[in-house]
Each structure stands twice: as structure tokens, then as C-alpha cells.
Short mmCIF file of C-alpha atoms in Angstrom, two decimals:
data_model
loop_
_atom_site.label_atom_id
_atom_site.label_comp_id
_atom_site.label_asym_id
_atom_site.label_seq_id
_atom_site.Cartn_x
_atom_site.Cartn_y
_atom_site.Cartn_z
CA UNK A 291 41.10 96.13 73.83
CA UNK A 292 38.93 96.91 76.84
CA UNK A 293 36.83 94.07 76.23
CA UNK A 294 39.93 91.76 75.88
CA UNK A 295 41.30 93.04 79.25
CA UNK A 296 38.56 92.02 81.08
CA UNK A 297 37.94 88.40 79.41
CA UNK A 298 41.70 87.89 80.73
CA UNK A 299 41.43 89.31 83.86
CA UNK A 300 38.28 87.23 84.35
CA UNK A 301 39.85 84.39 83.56
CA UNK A 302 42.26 84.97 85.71
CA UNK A 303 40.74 85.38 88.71
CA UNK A 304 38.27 82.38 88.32
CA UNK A 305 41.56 80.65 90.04
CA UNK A 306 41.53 83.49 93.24
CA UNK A 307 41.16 79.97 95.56
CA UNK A 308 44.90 79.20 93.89
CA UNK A 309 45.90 82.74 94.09
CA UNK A 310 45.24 82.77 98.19
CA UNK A 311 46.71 79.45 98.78
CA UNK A 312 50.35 80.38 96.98
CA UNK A 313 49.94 83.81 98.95
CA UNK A 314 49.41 81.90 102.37
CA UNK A 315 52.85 79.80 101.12
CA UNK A 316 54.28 83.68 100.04
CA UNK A 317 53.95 84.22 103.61
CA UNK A 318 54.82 81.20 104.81
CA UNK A 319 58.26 80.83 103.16
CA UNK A 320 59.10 84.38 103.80
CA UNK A 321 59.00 84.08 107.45
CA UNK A 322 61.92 81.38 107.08
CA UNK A 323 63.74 82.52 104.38
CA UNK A 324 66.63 85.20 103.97
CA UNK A 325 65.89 88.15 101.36
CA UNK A 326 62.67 89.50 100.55
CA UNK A 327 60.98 85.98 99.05
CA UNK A 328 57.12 87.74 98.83
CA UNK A 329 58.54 90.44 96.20
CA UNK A 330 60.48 88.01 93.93
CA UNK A 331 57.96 85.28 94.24
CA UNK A 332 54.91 87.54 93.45
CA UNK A 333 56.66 89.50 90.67
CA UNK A 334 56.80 86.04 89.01
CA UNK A 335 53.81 84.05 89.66
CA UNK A 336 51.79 87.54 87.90
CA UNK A 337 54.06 86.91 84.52
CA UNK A 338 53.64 83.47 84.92
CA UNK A 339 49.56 83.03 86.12
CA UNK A 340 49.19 85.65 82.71
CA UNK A 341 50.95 83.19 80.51
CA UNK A 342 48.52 80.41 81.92
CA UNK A 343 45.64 82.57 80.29
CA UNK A 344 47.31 82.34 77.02
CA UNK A 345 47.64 78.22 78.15
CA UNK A 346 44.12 78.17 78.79
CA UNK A 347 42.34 80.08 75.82
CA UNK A 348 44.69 77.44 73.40
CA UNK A 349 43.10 74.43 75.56
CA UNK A 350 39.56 75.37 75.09
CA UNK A 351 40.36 77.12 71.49
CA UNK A 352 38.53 80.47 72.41
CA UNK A 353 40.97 82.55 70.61
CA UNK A 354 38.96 81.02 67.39
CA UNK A 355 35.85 82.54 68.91
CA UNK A 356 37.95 85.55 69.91
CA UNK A 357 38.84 85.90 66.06
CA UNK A 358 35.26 85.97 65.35
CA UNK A 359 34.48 89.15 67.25
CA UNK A 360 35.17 92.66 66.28
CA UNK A 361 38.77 92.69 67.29
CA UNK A 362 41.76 92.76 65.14
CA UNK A 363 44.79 90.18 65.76
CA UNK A 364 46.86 93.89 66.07
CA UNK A 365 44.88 94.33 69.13
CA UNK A 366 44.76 91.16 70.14
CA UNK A 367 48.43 90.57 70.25
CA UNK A 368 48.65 94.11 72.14
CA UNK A 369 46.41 93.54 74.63
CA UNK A 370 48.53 90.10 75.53
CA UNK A 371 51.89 92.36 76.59
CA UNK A 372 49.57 95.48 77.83
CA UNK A 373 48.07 92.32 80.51
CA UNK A 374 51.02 90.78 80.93
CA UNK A 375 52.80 93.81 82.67
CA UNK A 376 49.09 94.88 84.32
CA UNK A 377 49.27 91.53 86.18
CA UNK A 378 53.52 91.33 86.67
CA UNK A 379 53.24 94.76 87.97
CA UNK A 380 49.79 94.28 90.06
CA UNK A 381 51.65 90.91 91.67
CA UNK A 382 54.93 92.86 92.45
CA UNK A 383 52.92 95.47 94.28
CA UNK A 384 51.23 92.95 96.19
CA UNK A 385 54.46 90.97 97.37
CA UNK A 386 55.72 94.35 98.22
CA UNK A 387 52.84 94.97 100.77
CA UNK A 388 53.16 91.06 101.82
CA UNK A 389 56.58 91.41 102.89
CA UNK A 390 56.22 94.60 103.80
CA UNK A 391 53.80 93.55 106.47
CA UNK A 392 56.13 91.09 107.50
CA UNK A 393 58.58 93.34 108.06
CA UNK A 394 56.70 95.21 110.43
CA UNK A 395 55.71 92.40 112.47
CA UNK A 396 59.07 90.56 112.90
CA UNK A 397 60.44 94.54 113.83
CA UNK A 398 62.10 94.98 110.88
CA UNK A 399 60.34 97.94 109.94
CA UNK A 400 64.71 98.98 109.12
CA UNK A 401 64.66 96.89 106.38
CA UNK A 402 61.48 98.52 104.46
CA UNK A 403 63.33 100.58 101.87
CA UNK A 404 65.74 97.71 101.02
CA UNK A 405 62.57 96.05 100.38
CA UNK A 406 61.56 99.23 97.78
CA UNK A 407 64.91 98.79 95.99
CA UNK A 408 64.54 95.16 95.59
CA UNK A 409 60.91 95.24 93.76
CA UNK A 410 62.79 98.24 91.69
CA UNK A 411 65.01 95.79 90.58
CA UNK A 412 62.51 93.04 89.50
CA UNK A 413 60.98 95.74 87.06
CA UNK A 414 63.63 95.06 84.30
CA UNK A 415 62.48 90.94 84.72
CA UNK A 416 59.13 91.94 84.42
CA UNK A 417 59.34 93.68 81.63
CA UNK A 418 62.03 90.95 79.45
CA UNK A 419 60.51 87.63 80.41
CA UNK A 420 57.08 88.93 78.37
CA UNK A 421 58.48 90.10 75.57
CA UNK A 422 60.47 86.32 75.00
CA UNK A 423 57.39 84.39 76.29
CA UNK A 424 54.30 86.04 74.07
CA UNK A 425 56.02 85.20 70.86
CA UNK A 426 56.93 81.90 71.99
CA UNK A 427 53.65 80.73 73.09
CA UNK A 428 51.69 82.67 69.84
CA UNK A 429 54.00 80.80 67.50
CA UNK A 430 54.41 77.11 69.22
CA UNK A 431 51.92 76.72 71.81
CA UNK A 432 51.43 75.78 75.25
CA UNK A 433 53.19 72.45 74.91
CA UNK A 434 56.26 73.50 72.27
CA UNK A 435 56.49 76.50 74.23
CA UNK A 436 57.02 74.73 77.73
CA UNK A 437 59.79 73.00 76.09
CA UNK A 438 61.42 76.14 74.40
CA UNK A 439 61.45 78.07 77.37
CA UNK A 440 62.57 75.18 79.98
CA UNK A 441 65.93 74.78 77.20
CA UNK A 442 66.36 77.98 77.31
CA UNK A 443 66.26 78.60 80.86
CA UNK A 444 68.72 76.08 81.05
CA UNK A 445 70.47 77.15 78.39
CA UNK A 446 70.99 80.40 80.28
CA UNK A 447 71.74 78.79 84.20
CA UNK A 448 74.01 76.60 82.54
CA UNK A 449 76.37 79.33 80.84
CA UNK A 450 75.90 81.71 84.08
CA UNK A 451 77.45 77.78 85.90
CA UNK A 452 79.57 77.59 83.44
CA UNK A 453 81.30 81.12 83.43
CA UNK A 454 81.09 81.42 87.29
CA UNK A 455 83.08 78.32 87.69
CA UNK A 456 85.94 79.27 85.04
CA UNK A 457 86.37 82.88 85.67
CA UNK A 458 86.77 82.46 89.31
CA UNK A 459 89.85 80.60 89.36
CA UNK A 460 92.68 82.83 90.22
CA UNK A 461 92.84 86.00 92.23
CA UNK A 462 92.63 88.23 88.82
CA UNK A 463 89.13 86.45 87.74
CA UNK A 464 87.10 87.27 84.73
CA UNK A 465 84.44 87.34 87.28
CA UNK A 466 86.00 89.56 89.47
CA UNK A 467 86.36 92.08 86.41
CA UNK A 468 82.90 91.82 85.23
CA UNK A 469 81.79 92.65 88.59
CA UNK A 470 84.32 95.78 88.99
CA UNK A 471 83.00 96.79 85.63
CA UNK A 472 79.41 96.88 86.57
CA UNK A 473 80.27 99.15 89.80
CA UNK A 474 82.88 101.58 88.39
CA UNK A 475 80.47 102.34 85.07
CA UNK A 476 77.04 101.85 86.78
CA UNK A 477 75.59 104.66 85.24
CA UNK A 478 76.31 103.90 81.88
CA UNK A 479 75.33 99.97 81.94
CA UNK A 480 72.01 101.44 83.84
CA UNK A 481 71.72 103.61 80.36
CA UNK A 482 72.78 100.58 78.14
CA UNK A 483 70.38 98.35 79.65
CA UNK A 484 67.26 101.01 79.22
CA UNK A 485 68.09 101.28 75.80
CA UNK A 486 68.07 97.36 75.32
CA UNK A 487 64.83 97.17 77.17
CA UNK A 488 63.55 99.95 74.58
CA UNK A 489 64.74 98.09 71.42
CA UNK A 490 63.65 94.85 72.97
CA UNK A 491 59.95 95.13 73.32
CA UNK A 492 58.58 96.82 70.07
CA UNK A 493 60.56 94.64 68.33
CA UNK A 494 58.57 91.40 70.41
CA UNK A 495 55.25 93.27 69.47
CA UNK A 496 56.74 92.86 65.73
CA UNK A 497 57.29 89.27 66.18
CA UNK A 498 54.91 88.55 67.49
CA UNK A 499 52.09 90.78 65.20
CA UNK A 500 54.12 89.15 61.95
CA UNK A 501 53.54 85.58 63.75
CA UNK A 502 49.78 86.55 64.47
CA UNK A 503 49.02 87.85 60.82
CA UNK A 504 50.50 84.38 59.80
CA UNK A 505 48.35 82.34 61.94
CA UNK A 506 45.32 80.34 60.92
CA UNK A 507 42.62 79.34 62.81
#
């Protein structure tokens, strides 16, 4: 899997000239936008600049050569999540110290551990959007999968629309009660949603290992 790791992270930095211009516009956009913009855009250009590996091995059809070598698709298919978080969590840490640089130069040094708590809370987004993308792109490809995932994003900010604009009528809202819900049992939708994040990913590696065993090359 070692050898795997580094053929990805290879890959990935053969685009570093990319990398430093969408950190320049990190910085850029943070300085004249509200909320800590470096952290959430970082978190997500790692998950999504891994997924472009994936992209890129299909377009020049290395995994066939990568089938040829003395790994087994179990590893292979491991070493896709094990790089996916590597590089979420390696780009979260680096948006962290972006804006937290920014911070201290605009003399907001106040704001730093509100700036902690919101990379904490991309952590459960870093670890979900993986474990629906791998088996997606390992079954359908980079083309299919593009489609797939831009339904069901939309899919998803549709509903969220959707339910925000119906539950908010009247003072008694549906919204209003999912909210209060959340912050009167915090502790147990905290637990609830660890335990969903624990089902949720061995049973991606499953997919996805039953989808890669399936494959031909």
C-alpha cells in the first residue's frame, strides 16, 4: 500500500502550480468574506483534488498497469479511502493555518479558537463525502460519476430548499423543532451521528471491494 500512496501523492502534486494558485484565491476570498472561507474551502478541494487522481489514472488507464503489479484490488481499493482522508485531512490543516494567519494579521487573533471548532466540524464531511464518492467513481467512472454525484447533490440542496421553505411557515415550525431538538439532545445526536459514521464507512470499503472484485480490466 506504501507504494500506492506515493504513486497518488505523486500524482498529486505534479499539479502544486494549481495547488498555489487556488491557495493565493483561499487567501484572497477570505480577506472579503464572512466565516472562516480558508478552512471550508481547503477541507474540500483535498477530497476533491484526491478524487481527480482516481479521474486521472481512468484517463490514462494506469489502474490496468496498476493491476499488473504485485498489489491486490483489496489493497488497492484501501489505499483509495486511507488517501482520501490523508489529503482531506492534510488540506483542512492547511486552511486552518491559512486563516489562521489571517486572523492574526487583520487583529483577530479573538477569533482563533472559533476557527479550531469550525475545522472540528468539517471532520464529519471529510470523512462521509469519501465513503459515497470511491464507490461511485470505482463502479461508473469519471464521467457517470460526475453525473451521479451532481443529481445527488441536488437531490440533497433541493430537499434541504424544500423543507426550509415549508416548515418555516408559522411560529410553531417543523424547522424550529428540528432545531430545538438538535440543542436540547446534543449529546445524544453527537453519539448517533458517530455511530452512523462507524457503520457508514466499512460498509463503503464493502461496496466498494465487492465492486472492485467484479471489475475487469
Amino acid at each position: 500500500m506504501k507504494g500506492l500512496m506515493i504513486k497518488d501523492f505523486v500524482l498529486l502534486f505534479l499539479r502544486k502550480r494549481y495547488f498555489a494558485l487556488l491557495a493565493i484565491i483561499s487567501i484572497g476570498c477570505s480577506f472579503s468574506m464572512e466565516g472562516f472561507f480558508a478552512i471550508h474551502y481547503m477541507a474540500l478541494l483535498g477530497l476533491i483534488m484526491s478524487m481527480s487522481v482516481m479521474n486521472y489514472e481512468e484517463y490514462d488507464n494506469s489502474v490496468l498497469f496498476t493491476m499488473t503489479l504485485p498489489f491486490s484490488r483489496r489493497e488497492f481499493v484501501l489505499e483509495k479511502y486511507v488517501f482520501s482522508y490523508f489529503s482531506g485531512f492534510i488540506f483542512l490543516l492547511a486552511g486552518l493555518i491559512i486563516q489562521s494567519v489571517i486572523l492574526l494579521f487583520t487583529g483577530s487573533s479573538s477569533l482563533l479558537f472559533q476557527a479550531v471548532c469550525s475545522s472540528l466540524s468539517i471532520i464529519p464531511i471529510i470523512l462521509i463525502l469519501p465513503a459515497f464518492m470511491i464507490p461511485v467513481q470505482i463502479k461508473f467512472g469519471n464521467e457517470k460519476s460526475k453525473i451521479i454525484l451532481m443529481i445527488f447533490a441536488g437531490s440533497v440542496a433541493a430537499l434541504i430548499a424544500a423543507f426550509v421553505s415549508i416548515s418555516t411557515k408559522g411560529e410553531n415550525s417543523a424547522f424550529s423543532s428540528v432545531i430545538n431538538f438538535f440543542v436540547n439532545y446534543k449529546t445524544g445526536v453527537l453519539t448517533a451521528a458517530i455511530v452512523l459514521l462507524i457503520a457508514i464507512i466499512p460498509s463503503s470499503i464493502l461496496i466498494s471491494l465487492k465492486i472492485m472484485n467484479k471489475k475487469e480490466f
